[in-house]
Amino acid sequence: MPGFEYFGDIERKEVQDVLDTGVLMRYGFDGMRNGHWKAKSLEDELQNVLNVKHAQLVANGTAAVTTALAISGVGAGDEVIIPCFTFVASFEAIMMLGAIPVLVDIDDTLTVDPEAVKAAITPKTKAVMPVHMCGSMANLEVLKSICDDNNLLLIEDACQAIGATYKGKYLGTYGDVGCFSFDFVKTITCGEGGAVVTNNSKYAINADYFSDHGHDHIGNDRGAESHPVLGYNFRISELNAAVGLAQVKRLKEFISIQKKYYTVIREALASIPEVVFRKVPEGGEESYAFLSFYLPNLEVARKVNAAFKASGIDVCFHYYDNNWHYIREWKHLKNIKTLYPVSPQVKEGLKYLETKQFEKSDHYIGRNISCLIKLSWTEMQVKERAKLMVKIIKENI
Ligand SMILES: *Cc1c(COP(=O)(O)O)cnc(C)c1O
C-alpha cells in the first residue's frame, strides 16, 4: 500500500513550488502564489483519475468521513449502519455529528454483510456506510438496492481502497458520497489529507462550505465572503496537497506494482488447500493493497501470525487480537469513554453494544490474516517472502 515508500523528486518539486511562494494556504493570496494552486489542482486530478464530478480535499480521512455525513444531512439522533470491522474513524465521525453508529456483522468479503444491514434498519436509520477494508469492497449493488428501497444514503469509506473498481466504477464513486484518506500509510499520501467525492452538485457545494467555516468562496476578498451555513476548519494545507499532487499521478503505477506482488504471493499460497482467499464481489477488482486470506480456525491463525512475526514476515495483521480495526477490543466505544458529555440519544443509542455479539464476524476475523503489499520490495524479496509464508503456514496447519 504505502505511497510514502516512493517519496522522490516529483514530490520534492511540488513542495518546493509552495515553499518558493510562501503561500501555504489553499485559498486566496492570488498575487503571491505565482499560479500555484496545489489543493485545487489535486482536486481536479482526483476528478479525472476517479471519473467523478466533484472532489473536495480536507485535512484527513476522518474529516472526510465527517464531511461526507454532514453534507448529506446526517446529524443528531440519526442512525448510521457501519461494519464492526473498520477503523475507529467511522464511529468517531458519526458521533462527532451527534449521530449513532450501529455496528453490524461482516461476511467473507471482510466488509459489511448486506443481510446484517437489512436487519439493522429502523425508522431512525439515515445512512449505510460500507468500509472497503484492505483494498477490496462491499457488495455495492446489493447495498444500493437496500438503500434505495429504504430511502437511505449510501456513503462509501474507500480510505483503504483507492484505485479499486466495482462494475467499472472506482470505489468511492458508486454511492452518494465517497471518502478517501491520504495519511502517511495509505496508497497515496499527502502526509495528512483526505478527500470527499460525489456526483451530487448540492453535496459538493456543501462540502466546499463545510470544510472552510461555511465560507461561500465567492469573490477574492475572504473577509467579505458570506457564510451560507455553519462549518468547521477541515482545510488541507498547500504543502500537504503538493505531496498528494505528485503522488496521485503515480496511482496507476502503484496499483500495477501492488498487483504484480500480490499475484506472486497469492499464487504461492494457493498451493495450500486449507488457505481460502477473501471473497471479492462479482464485478469487483481489488486495489491489491493487501492480500487477505482465511486459515482453518482461530488457533491456526494465531499460530501462523506469531510464526510470521518471529520469522520476519512483517506487515501481516491478525485483526482479531488487534486494537486497531475490530470491535472486540474497543472498550472505549463500548463504555462511551468521552472527555465530554454525550447526548442522551447517543447514550441510549449505543446501549446495544453492552450485549451485542458479533459471532459471524468473529468467525471471519478470527481466521483472517491480511498482509500489506509494499511497493518497495524487489521481485526477489517477494518470491522469497512467498516461499517462507507457504512454509510457515504448512508447518502450523
Ligand atoms: C485511514 C482510514 C480513515 C481515516 O483516515 P485518516 O486520514 O487517518 O484520518 C478512515 N477510514 C478508514 C477505513 C481508514 O483506513
mmCIF file of C-alpha atoms and ligand atoms in Angstrom:
data_model
loop_
_atom_site.group_PDB
_atom_site.id
_atom_site.type_symbol
_atom_site.label_atom_id
_atom_site.label_comp_id
_atom_site.label_asym_id
_atom_site.label_seq_id
_atom_site.Cartn_x
_atom_site.Cartn_y
_atom_site.Cartn_z
ATOM 1 C CA MET A 1 0.000 0.000 0.000
ATOM 2 C CA PRO A 2 2.075 2.917 1.230
ATOM 3 C CA GLY A 3 2.861 5.729 -1.174
ATOM 4 C CA PHE A 4 5.353 7.029 1.393
ATOM 5 C CA GLU A 5 7.753 4.377 0.147
ATOM 6 C CA TYR A 6 8.041 6.342 -3.056
ATOM 7 C CA PHE A 7 8.904 9.869 -1.989
ATOM 8 C CA GLY A 8 11.201 11.399 -4.533
ATOM 9 C CA ASP A 9 11.979 14.222 -6.915
ATOM 10 C CA ILE A 10 8.424 14.723 -8.192
ATOM 11 C CA GLU A 11 7.098 15.187 -4.654
ATOM 12 C CA ARG A 12 10.036 17.443 -3.779
ATOM 13 C CA LYS A 13 9.404 19.676 -6.790
ATOM 14 C CA GLU A 14 5.734 20.184 -5.964
ATOM 15 C CA VAL A 15 6.573 21.046 -2.348
ATOM 16 C CA GLN A 16 9.357 23.384 -3.481
ATOM 17 C CA ASP A 17 6.855 25.350 -5.625
ATOM 18 C CA VAL A 18 4.888 26.079 -2.480
ATOM 19 C CA LEU A 19 7.946 26.941 -0.408
ATOM 20 C CA ASP A 20 9.159 29.308 -3.143
ATOM 21 C CA THR A 21 5.965 31.362 -2.983
ATOM 22 C CA GLY A 22 5.417 31.002 0.764
ATOM 23 C CA VAL A 23 1.663 30.649 0.237
ATOM 24 C CA LEU A 24 0.844 27.689 2.447
ATOM 25 C CA MET A 25 -2.911 28.247 2.374
ATOM 26 C CA ARG A 26 -5.174 26.858 -0.314
ATOM 27 C CA TYR A 27 -7.441 29.916 -0.605
ATOM 28 C CA GLY A 28 -6.623 33.499 -1.560
ATOM 29 C CA PHE A 29 -3.288 35.330 -1.856
ATOM 30 C CA ASP A 30 -3.695 35.187 -5.641
ATOM 31 C CA GLY A 31 -0.955 37.733 -6.353
ATOM 32 C CA MET A 32 1.697 35.997 -4.270
ATOM 33 C CA ARG A 33 1.171 32.411 -5.333
ATOM 34 C CA ASN A 34 2.750 32.538 -8.768
ATOM 35 C CA GLY A 35 -0.023 30.455 -10.293
ATOM 36 C CA HIS A 36 0.341 27.536 -7.860
ATOM 37 C CA TRP A 37 -2.934 26.083 -6.595
ATOM 38 C CA LYS A 38 -1.874 22.689 -5.274
ATOM 39 C CA ALA A 39 -5.098 21.764 -3.467
ATOM 40 C CA LYS A 40 -7.234 22.908 -6.403
ATOM 41 C CA SER A 41 -5.016 21.016 -8.854
ATOM 42 C CA LEU A 42 -5.168 17.850 -6.764
ATOM 43 C CA GLU A 43 -8.967 18.088 -6.688
ATOM 44 C CA ASP A 44 -9.022 18.392 -10.488
ATOM 45 C CA GLU A 45 -6.654 15.450 -10.786
ATOM 46 C CA LEU A 46 -8.797 13.288 -8.472
ATOM 47 C CA GLN A 47 -11.881 14.125 -10.527
ATOM 48 C CA ASN A 48 -10.093 12.998 -13.678
ATOM 49 C CA VAL A 49 -8.448 9.905 -12.241
ATOM 50 C CA LEU A 50 -11.566 8.670 -10.445
ATOM 51 C CA ASN A 51 -14.010 9.862 -13.097
ATOM 52 C CA VAL A 52 -16.219 11.762 -10.655
ATOM 53 C CA LYS A 53 -17.765 15.229 -10.952
ATOM 54 C CA HIS A 54 -16.604 16.723 -7.657
ATOM 55 C CA ALA A 55 -13.701 16.218 -5.273
ATOM 56 C CA GLN A 56 -13.184 18.252 -2.089
ATOM 57 C CA LEU A 57 -9.896 17.939 -0.264
ATOM 58 C CA VAL A 58 -9.912 18.063 3.516
ATOM 59 C CA ALA A 59 -7.383 17.787 6.333
ATOM 60 C CA ASN A 60 -7.524 13.992 6.772
ATOM 61 C CA GLY A 61 -9.646 10.905 6.177
ATOM 62 C CA THR A 62 -11.526 11.259 9.451
ATOM 63 C CA ALA A 63 -12.503 14.804 8.432
ATOM 64 C CA ALA A 64 -13.536 13.370 5.051
ATOM 65 C CA VAL A 65 -15.931 10.901 6.680
ATOM 66 C CA THR A 66 -17.316 13.626 8.971
ATOM 67 C CA THR A 67 -17.759 15.950 5.992
ATOM 68 C CA ALA A 68 -19.424 13.236 3.878
ATOM 69 C CA LEU A 69 -22.015 12.649 6.592
ATOM 70 C CA ALA A 70 -22.583 16.346 7.329
ATOM 71 C CA ILE A 71 -23.014 17.461 3.706
ATOM 72 C CA SER A 72 -25.628 14.787 3.067
ATOM 73 C CA GLY A 73 -27.596 15.786 6.149
ATOM 74 C CA VAL A 74 -26.709 13.137 8.747
ATOM 75 C CA GLY A 75 -26.914 14.541 12.280
ATOM 76 C CA ALA A 76 -28.387 14.402 15.761
ATOM 77 C CA GLY A 77 -30.144 11.151 16.565
ATOM 78 C CA ASP A 78 -29.724 9.628 13.101
ATOM 79 C CA GLU A 79 -28.517 6.049 12.939
ATOM 80 C CA VAL A 80 -25.690 5.147 10.566
ATOM 81 C CA ILE A 81 -25.062 1.473 9.861
ATOM 82 C CA ILE A 82 -21.370 0.525 9.675
ATOM 83 C CA PRO A 83 -19.393 -2.738 9.807
ATOM 84 C CA CYS A 84 -17.766 -3.889 13.068
ATOM 85 C CA PHE A 85 -14.507 -4.437 11.144
ATOM 86 C CA THR A 86 -13.465 -0.898 10.234
ATOM 87 C CA PHE A 87 -11.277 1.905 11.533
ATOM 88 C CA VAL A 88 -12.205 3.909 14.644
ATOM 89 C CA ALA A 89 -12.699 6.968 12.408
ATOM 90 C CA SER A 90 -16.063 5.530 11.279
ATOM 91 C CA PHE A 91 -17.740 5.885 14.653
ATOM 92 C CA GLU A 92 -15.707 8.952 15.650
ATOM 93 C CA ALA A 93 -17.092 10.858 12.659
ATOM 94 C CA ILE A 94 -20.643 9.683 13.254
ATOM 95 C CA MET A 95 -20.567 10.612 16.946
ATOM 96 C CA MET A 96 -18.951 13.981 16.204
ATOM 97 C CA LEU A 97 -22.213 14.919 14.491
ATOM 98 C CA GLY A 98 -24.394 13.619 17.328
ATOM 99 C CA ALA A 99 -25.469 10.613 15.269
ATOM 100 C CA ILE A 100 -25.454 6.982 16.396
ATOM 101 C CA PRO A 101 -23.129 4.322 14.959
ATOM 102 C CA VAL A 102 -24.910 0.995 14.505
ATOM 103 C CA LEU A 103 -22.233 -1.659 14.119
ATOM 104 C CA VAL A 104 -23.191 -4.851 12.313
ATOM 105 C CA ASP A 105 -21.537 -8.068 11.165
ATOM 106 C CA ILE A 106 -19.267 -8.530 8.195
ATOM 107 C CA ASP A 107 -19.197 -11.508 5.828
ATOM 108 C CA ASP A 108 -16.494 -13.323 3.863
ATOM 109 C CA THR A 109 -15.813 -10.160 1.809
ATOM 110 C CA LEU A 110 -14.390 -8.677 5.072
ATOM 111 C CA THR A 111 -16.884 -5.864 4.593
ATOM 112 C CA VAL A 112 -20.413 -5.220 5.776
ATOM 113 C CA ASP A 113 -22.888 -8.107 5.407
ATOM 114 C CA PRO A 114 -25.948 -6.899 3.439
ATOM 115 C CA GLU A 115 -28.249 -9.214 5.435
ATOM 116 C CA ALA A 116 -26.980 -7.674 8.685
ATOM 117 C CA VAL A 117 -27.602 -4.211 7.225
ATOM 118 C CA LYS A 118 -31.207 -5.117 6.378
ATOM 119 C CA ALA A 119 -31.815 -6.481 9.863
ATOM 120 C CA ALA A 120 -30.454 -3.295 11.500
ATOM 121 C CA ILE A 121 -32.674 -0.786 9.675
ATOM 122 C CA THR A 122 -35.035 1.169 11.943
ATOM 123 C CA PRO A 123 -37.130 4.324 11.384
ATOM 124 C CA LYS A 124 -34.109 6.322 12.631
ATOM 125 C CA THR A 125 -31.659 4.913 10.061
ATOM 126 C CA LYS A 126 -30.361 7.619 7.756
ATOM 127 C CA ALA A 127 -27.329 6.115 6.050
ATOM 128 C CA VAL A 128 -25.390 2.942 5.377
ATOM 129 C CA MET A 129 -21.615 3.362 5.338
ATOM 130 C CA PRO A 130 -19.735 0.344 3.988
ATOM 131 C CA VAL A 131 -15.990 0.444 4.599
ATOM 132 C CA HIS A 132 -13.916 -1.053 1.795
ATOM 133 C CA MET A 133 -11.282 -2.586 4.043
ATOM 134 C CA CYS A 134 -7.851 -3.744 2.920
ATOM 135 C CA GLY A 135 -8.112 -2.893 -0.774
ATOM 136 C CA SER A 136 -11.371 -4.656 -1.617
ATOM 137 C CA MET A 137 -15.050 -3.905 -1.488
ATOM 138 C CA ALA A 138 -18.508 -4.434 -0.141
ATOM 139 C CA ASN A 139 -21.253 -5.723 -2.408
ATOM 140 C CA LEU A 140 -22.307 -2.256 -3.518
ATOM 141 C CA GLU A 141 -25.073 -3.346 -5.881
ATOM 142 C CA VAL A 142 -26.960 -5.157 -3.135
ATOM 143 C CA LEU A 143 -26.319 -2.339 -0.649
ATOM 144 C CA LYS A 144 -27.520 0.269 -3.139
ATOM 145 C CA SER A 145 -30.763 -1.569 -3.701
ATOM 146 C CA ILE A 146 -31.298 -1.875 0.074
ATOM 147 C CA CYS A 147 -30.635 1.872 0.395
ATOM 148 C CA ASP A 148 -32.971 2.729 -2.492
ATOM 149 C CA ASP A 149 -35.759 0.548 -1.064
ATOM 150 C CA ASN A 150 -35.467 2.218 2.331
ATOM 151 C CA ASN A 151 -34.649 5.764 1.244
ATOM 152 C CA LEU A 152 -31.188 5.695 2.843
ATOM 153 C CA LEU A 153 -27.928 7.352 1.866
ATOM 154 C CA LEU A 154 -25.047 5.147 0.701
ATOM 155 C CA ILE A 155 -21.725 6.609 1.861
ATOM 156 C CA GLU A 156 -18.548 4.752 0.913
ATOM 157 C CA ASP A 157 -15.458 4.801 3.075
ATOM 158 C CA ALA A 158 -12.838 3.957 0.446
ATOM 159 C CA CYS A 159 -9.898 5.184 2.550
ATOM 160 C CA GLN A 160 -8.091 1.829 2.220
ATOM 161 C CA ALA A 161 -9.050 1.052 -1.353
ATOM 162 C CA ILE A 162 -8.271 3.916 -3.701
ATOM 163 C CA GLY A 163 -7.905 2.599 -7.241
ATOM 164 C CA ALA A 164 -10.125 -0.472 -6.758
ATOM 165 C CA THR A 165 -13.189 -0.689 -9.010
ATOM 166 C CA TYR A 166 -16.670 -2.186 -8.854
ATOM 167 C CA LYS A 167 -18.653 -2.783 -12.050
ATOM 168 C CA GLY A 168 -16.473 -0.296 -13.912
ATOM 169 C CA LYS A 169 -16.643 2.480 -11.320
ATOM 170 C CA TYR A 170 -13.934 3.494 -8.901
ATOM 171 C CA LEU A 171 -14.747 2.774 -5.275
ATOM 172 C CA GLY A 172 -15.989 5.945 -3.638
ATOM 173 C CA THR A 173 -17.936 6.978 -6.749
ATOM 174 C CA TYR A 174 -20.680 4.333 -6.683
ATOM 175 C CA GLY A 175 -22.698 5.615 -3.714
ATOM 176 C CA ASP A 176 -23.975 9.110 -2.874
ATOM 177 C CA VAL A 177 -20.658 10.255 -1.395
ATOM 178 C CA GLY A 178 -17.213 8.631 -1.072
ATOM 179 C CA CYS A 179 -14.288 9.244 1.277
ATOM 180 C CA PHE A 180 -10.541 8.845 0.922
ATOM 181 C CA SER A 181 -7.607 9.243 3.288
ATOM 182 C CA PHE A 182 -4.138 10.317 2.247
ATOM 183 C CA ASP A 183 -2.497 9.754 5.607
ATOM 184 C CA PHE A 184 1.057 8.503 5.765
ATOM 185 C CA VAL A 185 0.318 4.797 5.285
ATOM 186 C CA LYS A 186 -2.343 4.971 2.582
ATOM 187 C CA THR A 187 -1.773 4.059 -1.084
ATOM 188 C CA ILE A 188 -1.153 7.681 -1.960
ATOM 189 C CA THR A 189 -0.186 10.098 0.765
ATOM 190 C CA CYS A 190 -0.229 13.807 1.491
ATOM 191 C CA GLY A 191 1.370 13.232 4.903
ATOM 192 C CA GLU A 192 -2.059 14.117 6.254
ATOM 193 C CA GLY A 193 -5.008 14.627 3.935
ATOM 194 C CA GLY A 194 -8.354 13.340 2.784
ATOM 195 C CA ALA A 195 -10.983 13.814 0.110
ATOM 196 C CA VAL A 196 -14.727 13.656 -0.316
ATOM 197 C CA VAL A 197 -16.027 12.784 -3.785
ATOM 198 C CA THR A 198 -19.557 12.967 -5.171
ATOM 199 C CA ASN A 199 -21.528 13.374 -8.375
ATOM 200 C CA ASN A 200 -24.158 15.376 -6.477
ATOM 201 C CA SER A 201 -23.540 19.103 -7.028
ATOM 202 C CA LYS A 202 -25.546 20.158 -3.971
ATOM 203 C CA TYR A 203 -23.376 17.965 -1.724
ATOM 204 C CA ALA A 204 -20.263 19.300 -3.485
ATOM 205 C CA ILE A 205 -21.187 22.910 -2.665
ATOM 206 C CA ASN A 206 -21.970 21.870 0.897
ATOM 207 C CA ALA A 207 -18.514 20.269 1.155
ATOM 208 C CA ASP A 208 -16.860 23.460 -0.111
ATOM 209 C CA TYR A 209 -18.708 25.448 2.594
ATOM 210 C CA PHE A 210 -18.464 22.950 5.414
ATOM 211 C CA SER A 211 -14.724 22.307 5.215
ATOM 212 C CA ASP A 212 -13.894 26.016 5.483
ATOM 213 C CA HIS A 213 -16.039 27.588 8.232
ATOM 214 C CA GLY A 214 -19.065 27.880 5.951
ATOM 215 C CA HIS A 215 -17.314 30.314 3.567
ATOM 216 C CA ASP A 216 -19.017 30.641 0.177
ATOM 217 C CA HIS A 217 -15.697 31.354 -1.635
ATOM 218 C CA ILE A 218 -17.312 33.970 -3.872
ATOM 219 C CA GLY A 219 -15.074 36.866 -4.944
ATOM 220 C CA ASN A 220 -11.483 37.331 -3.846
ATOM 221 C CA ASP A 221 -11.849 39.077 -0.514
ATOM 222 C CA ARG A 222 -12.018 36.410 2.168
ATOM 223 C CA GLY A 223 -13.210 38.873 4.796
ATOM 224 C CA ALA A 224 -16.172 39.873 2.638
ATOM 225 C CA GLU A 225 -17.325 36.329 1.927
ATOM 226 C CA SER A 226 -20.632 35.317 3.401
ATOM 227 C CA HIS A 227 -21.439 32.154 5.370
ATOM 228 C CA PRO A 228 -24.481 30.381 3.957
ATOM 229 C CA VAL A 229 -24.110 27.667 6.638
ATOM 230 C CA LEU A 230 -22.087 26.817 9.733
ATOM 231 C CA GLY A 231 -18.936 24.840 9.087
ATOM 232 C CA TYR A 232 -15.584 23.834 10.554
ATOM 233 C CA ASN A 233 -11.962 24.189 9.597
ATOM 234 C CA PHE A 234 -11.170 20.914 7.843
ATOM 235 C CA ARG A 235 -8.863 22.578 5.269
ATOM 236 C CA ILE A 236 -5.779 20.891 3.862
ATOM 237 C CA SER A 237 -2.599 22.962 3.574
ATOM 238 C CA GLU A 238 -0.874 23.617 0.258
ATOM 239 C CA LEU A 239 2.224 21.756 1.461
ATOM 240 C CA ASN A 240 0.263 18.567 2.096
ATOM 241 C CA ALA A 241 -1.686 18.927 -1.135
ATOM 242 C CA ALA A 242 1.569 19.387 -3.073
ATOM 243 C CA VAL A 243 2.795 15.951 -1.959
ATOM 244 C CA GLY A 244 -0.515 14.381 -2.953
ATOM 245 C CA LEU A 245 -0.461 16.082 -6.336
ATOM 246 C CA ALA A 246 2.796 14.307 -7.153
ATOM 247 C CA GLN A 247 1.546 11.013 -5.739
ATOM 248 C CA VAL A 248 -1.839 10.898 -7.470
ATOM 249 C CA LYS A 249 -0.128 10.946 -10.843
ATOM 250 C CA ARG A 250 1.542 7.686 -9.828
ATOM 251 C CA LEU A 251 -1.600 5.912 -8.653
ATOM 252 C CA LYS A 252 -1.811 3.629 -11.692
ATOM 253 C CA GLU A 253 1.871 2.743 -11.345
ATOM 254 C CA PHE A 254 1.420 1.984 -7.618
ATOM 255 C CA ILE A 255 -1.600 -0.248 -8.316
ATOM 256 C CA SER A 256 0.243 -2.174 -11.020
ATOM 257 C CA ILE A 257 3.206 -2.860 -8.707
ATOM 258 C CA GLN A 258 0.805 -3.980 -5.981
ATOM 259 C CA LYS A 259 -0.997 -6.268 -8.411
ATOM 260 C CA LYS A 260 2.251 -7.884 -9.520
ATOM 261 C CA TYR A 261 3.472 -8.618 -5.970
ATOM 262 C CA TYR A 262 0.015 -9.637 -4.731
ATOM 263 C CA THR A 263 -0.232 -12.156 -7.565
ATOM 264 C CA VAL A 264 3.136 -13.761 -6.778
ATOM 265 C CA ILE A 265 2.194 -14.292 -3.123
ATOM 266 C CA ARG A 266 -1.361 -15.367 -3.898
ATOM 267 C CA GLU A 267 -0.259 -17.982 -6.405
ATOM 268 C CA ALA A 268 2.186 -19.420 -3.870
ATOM 269 C CA LEU A 269 -0.414 -19.550 -1.073
ATOM 270 C CA ALA A 270 -2.993 -21.087 -3.415
ATOM 271 C CA SER A 271 -0.939 -24.294 -3.343
ATOM 272 C CA ILE A 272 -2.181 -24.888 0.220
ATOM 273 C CA PRO A 273 -5.703 -26.369 0.073
ATOM 274 C CA GLU A 274 -6.616 -25.066 3.561
ATOM 275 C CA VAL A 275 -5.989 -21.433 2.582
ATOM 276 C CA VAL A 276 -9.125 -19.658 1.337
ATOM 277 C CA PHE A 277 -8.902 -16.155 -0.076
ATOM 278 C CA ARG A 278 -11.130 -13.276 0.840
ATOM 279 C CA LYS A 279 -14.226 -13.072 -1.366
ATOM 280 C CA VAL A 280 -14.339 -10.219 -3.865
ATOM 281 C CA PRO A 281 -17.879 -9.374 -5.059
ATOM 282 C CA GLU A 282 -18.600 -10.223 -8.695
ATOM 283 C CA GLY A 283 -17.647 -7.317 -10.937
ATOM 284 C CA GLY A 284 -15.061 -6.042 -8.480
ATOM 285 C CA GLU A 285 -11.341 -5.560 -8.917
ATOM 286 C CA GLU A 286 -9.211 -5.025 -5.832
ATOM 287 C CA SER A 287 -6.575 -2.318 -5.464
ATOM 288 C CA TYR A 288 -4.191 -5.109 -4.365
ATOM 289 C CA ALA A 289 -3.130 -3.014 -1.371
ATOM 290 C CA PHE A 290 -3.421 -6.159 0.787
ATOM 291 C CA LEU A 291 -3.626 -9.900 0.292
ATOM 292 C CA SER A 292 -6.238 -11.246 2.720
ATOM 293 C CA PHE A 293 -6.911 -14.913 3.379
ATOM 294 C CA TYR A 294 -8.578 -17.266 5.839
ATOM 295 C CA LEU A 295 -6.988 -20.141 7.740
ATOM 296 C CA PRO A 296 -8.981 -23.119 9.069
ATOM 297 C CA ASN A 297 -9.573 -21.756 12.594
ATOM 298 C CA LEU A 298 -8.625 -19.140 15.192
ATOM 299 C CA GLU A 299 -5.913 -21.268 16.762
ATOM 300 C CA VAL A 300 -4.107 -21.821 13.453
ATOM 301 C CA ALA A 301 -4.423 -18.136 12.572
ATOM 302 C CA ARG A 302 -2.860 -17.155 15.916
ATOM 303 C CA LYS A 303 -0.027 -19.623 15.440
ATOM 304 C CA VAL A 304 0.675 -18.558 11.862
ATOM 305 C CA ASN A 305 0.576 -14.890 12.815
ATOM 306 C CA ALA A 306 3.076 -15.433 15.634
ATOM 307 C CA ALA A 307 5.332 -17.505 13.380
ATOM 308 C CA PHE A 308 5.202 -14.835 10.656
ATOM 309 C CA LYS A 309 6.351 -12.236 13.199
ATOM 310 C CA ALA A 310 9.104 -14.476 14.553
ATOM 311 C CA SER A 311 10.408 -15.146 11.033
ATOM 312 C CA GLY A 312 10.491 -11.526 9.911
ATOM 313 C CA ILE A 313 7.334 -11.655 7.760
ATOM 314 C CA ASP A 314 6.229 -8.144 8.697
ATOM 315 C CA VAL A 315 3.136 -6.088 7.794
ATOM 316 C CA CYS A 316 0.717 -9.019 8.220
ATOM 317 C CA PHE A 317 -2.208 -8.440 10.566
ATOM 318 C CA HIS A 318 -4.460 -10.760 12.554
ATOM 319 C CA TYR A 319 -7.100 -8.215 13.444
ATOM 320 C CA TYR A 320 -8.904 -10.434 15.948
ATOM 321 C CA ASP A 321 -6.338 -9.662 18.648
ATOM 322 C CA ASN A 322 -5.593 -6.158 17.436
ATOM 323 C CA ASN A 323 -6.921 -2.854 18.848
ATOM 324 C CA TRP A 324 -6.948 -1.120 15.524
ATOM 325 C CA HIS A 325 -9.766 -2.330 13.383
ATOM 326 C CA TYR A 326 -12.122 -4.670 15.192
ATOM 327 C CA ILE A 327 -14.944 -4.198 17.714
ATOM 328 C CA ARG A 328 -13.643 -6.877 20.113
ATOM 329 C CA GLU A 329 -11.071 -4.631 21.810
ATOM 330 C CA TRP A 330 -12.874 -1.290 21.521
ATOM 331 C CA LYS A 331 -13.679 -0.871 25.195
ATOM 332 C CA HIS A 332 -13.595 2.922 24.892
ATOM 333 C CA LEU A 333 -16.539 2.775 22.499
ATOM 334 C CA LYS A 334 -18.473 0.127 24.415
ATOM 335 C CA ASN A 335 -18.078 2.165 27.641
ATOM 336 C CA ILE A 336 -18.573 5.552 25.887
ATOM 337 C CA LYS A 337 -15.344 6.974 27.328
ATOM 338 C CA THR A 338 -15.651 10.562 26.124
ATOM 339 C CA LEU A 339 -13.955 13.614 27.597
ATOM 340 C CA TYR A 340 -17.253 15.484 27.457
ATOM 341 C CA PRO A 341 -20.912 14.641 27.973
ATOM 342 C CA VAL A 342 -22.637 12.924 25.043
ATOM 343 C CA SER A 343 -26.308 13.419 24.293
ATOM 344 C CA PRO A 344 -28.881 11.144 25.929
ATOM 345 C CA GLN A 345 -29.859 9.988 22.418
ATOM 346 C CA VAL A 346 -26.346 8.745 21.662
ATOM 347 C CA LYS A 347 -26.039 7.117 25.100
ATOM 348 C CA GLU A 348 -29.316 5.313 24.619
ATOM 349 C CA GLY A 349 -28.435 4.509 21.011
ATOM 350 C CA LEU A 350 -25.192 2.772 22.000
ATOM 351 C CA LYS A 351 -26.726 0.574 24.733
ATOM 352 C CA TYR A 352 -26.937 -2.361 22.331
ATOM 353 C CA LEU A 353 -23.132 -2.655 22.447
ATOM 354 C CA GLU A 354 -23.256 -3.855 26.076
ATOM 355 C CA THR A 355 -24.661 -7.189 24.944
ATOM 356 C CA LYS A 356 -24.438 -7.491 21.162
ATOM 357 C CA GLN A 357 -22.399 -10.440 19.916
ATOM 358 C CA PHE A 358 -20.633 -10.455 16.558
ATOM 359 C CA GLU A 359 -20.350 -14.195 16.048
ATOM 360 C CA LYS A 360 -20.321 -14.145 12.282
ATOM 361 C CA SER A 361 -17.583 -11.506 12.251
ATOM 362 C CA ASP A 362 -15.586 -13.381 14.912
ATOM 363 C CA HIS A 363 -15.747 -16.399 12.609
ATOM 364 C CA TYR A 364 -14.174 -14.491 9.719
ATOM 365 C CA ILE A 365 -11.849 -12.089 11.567
ATOM 366 C CA GLY A 366 -10.652 -14.879 13.858
ATOM 367 C CA ARG A 367 -9.417 -16.855 10.849
ATOM 368 C CA ASN A 368 -8.257 -13.920 8.726
ATOM 369 C CA ILE A 369 -4.760 -12.672 8.091
ATOM 370 C CA SER A 370 -4.288 -9.577 5.923
ATOM 371 C CA CYS A 371 -0.859 -8.817 4.542
ATOM 372 C CA LEU A 372 0.087 -5.397 3.267
ATOM 373 C CA ILE A 373 1.696 -5.324 -0.174
ATOM 374 C CA LYS A 374 4.675 -2.988 -0.163
ATOM 375 C CA LEU A 375 5.864 -1.073 -3.173
ATOM 376 C CA SER A 376 9.489 -1.008 -2.082
ATOM 377 C CA TRP A 377 10.073 -4.769 -2.207
ATOM 378 C CA THR A 378 12.178 -6.225 -5.004
ATOM 379 C CA GLU A 379 10.789 -9.088 -7.084
ATOM 380 C CA MET A 380 13.346 -11.375 -5.469
ATOM 381 C CA GLN A 381 12.209 -10.375 -1.978
ATOM 382 C CA VAL A 382 8.589 -11.024 -2.894
ATOM 383 C CA LYS A 383 9.386 -14.520 -4.151
ATOM 384 C CA GLU A 384 11.384 -15.366 -1.033
ATOM 385 C CA ARG A 385 8.669 -13.956 1.161
ATOM 386 C CA ALA A 386 6.013 -16.033 -0.602
ATOM 387 C CA LYS A 387 8.072 -19.206 -0.185
ATOM 388 C CA LEU A 388 8.640 -18.557 3.504
ATOM 389 C CA MET A 389 4.952 -17.780 4.085
ATOM 390 C CA VAL A 390 3.974 -21.098 2.476
ATOM 391 C CA LYS A 391 6.471 -22.970 4.654
ATOM 392 C CA ILE A 392 5.226 -21.316 7.851
ATOM 393 C CA ILE A 393 1.561 -21.916 7.069
ATOM 394 C CA LYS A 394 2.188 -25.576 6.239
ATOM 395 C CA GLU A 395 4.111 -26.069 9.490
ATOM 396 C CA ASN A 396 1.271 -24.647 11.563
ATOM 397 C CA ILE A 397 -1.810 -26.175 9.989
HETATM 398 C C1 LIG B 1 -7.175 5.690 7.416
HETATM 399 C C2 LIG B 1 -8.628 5.482 7.499
HETATM 400 C C3 LIG B 1 -9.528 6.505 7.859
HETATM 401 C C4 LIG B 1 -9.107 7.833 8.407
HETATM 402 O O1 LIG B 1 -8.129 8.463 7.756
HETATM 403 P P1 LIG B 1 -7.106 9.472 8.492
HETATM 404 O O2 LIG B 1 -6.587 10.248 7.326
HETATM 405 O O3 LIG B 1 -6.053 8.656 9.150
HETATM 406 O O4 LIG B 1 -7.894 10.317 9.424
HETATM 407 C C5 LIG B 1 -10.875 6.241 7.792
HETATM 408 N N1 LIG B 1 -11.335 5.043 7.426
HETATM 409 C C6 LIG B 1 -10.512 4.030 7.099
HETATM 410 C C7 LIG B 1 -11.089 2.729 6.662
HETATM 411 C C8 LIG B 1 -9.137 4.202 7.150
HETATM 412 O O5 LIG B 1 -8.332 3.181 6.869
#
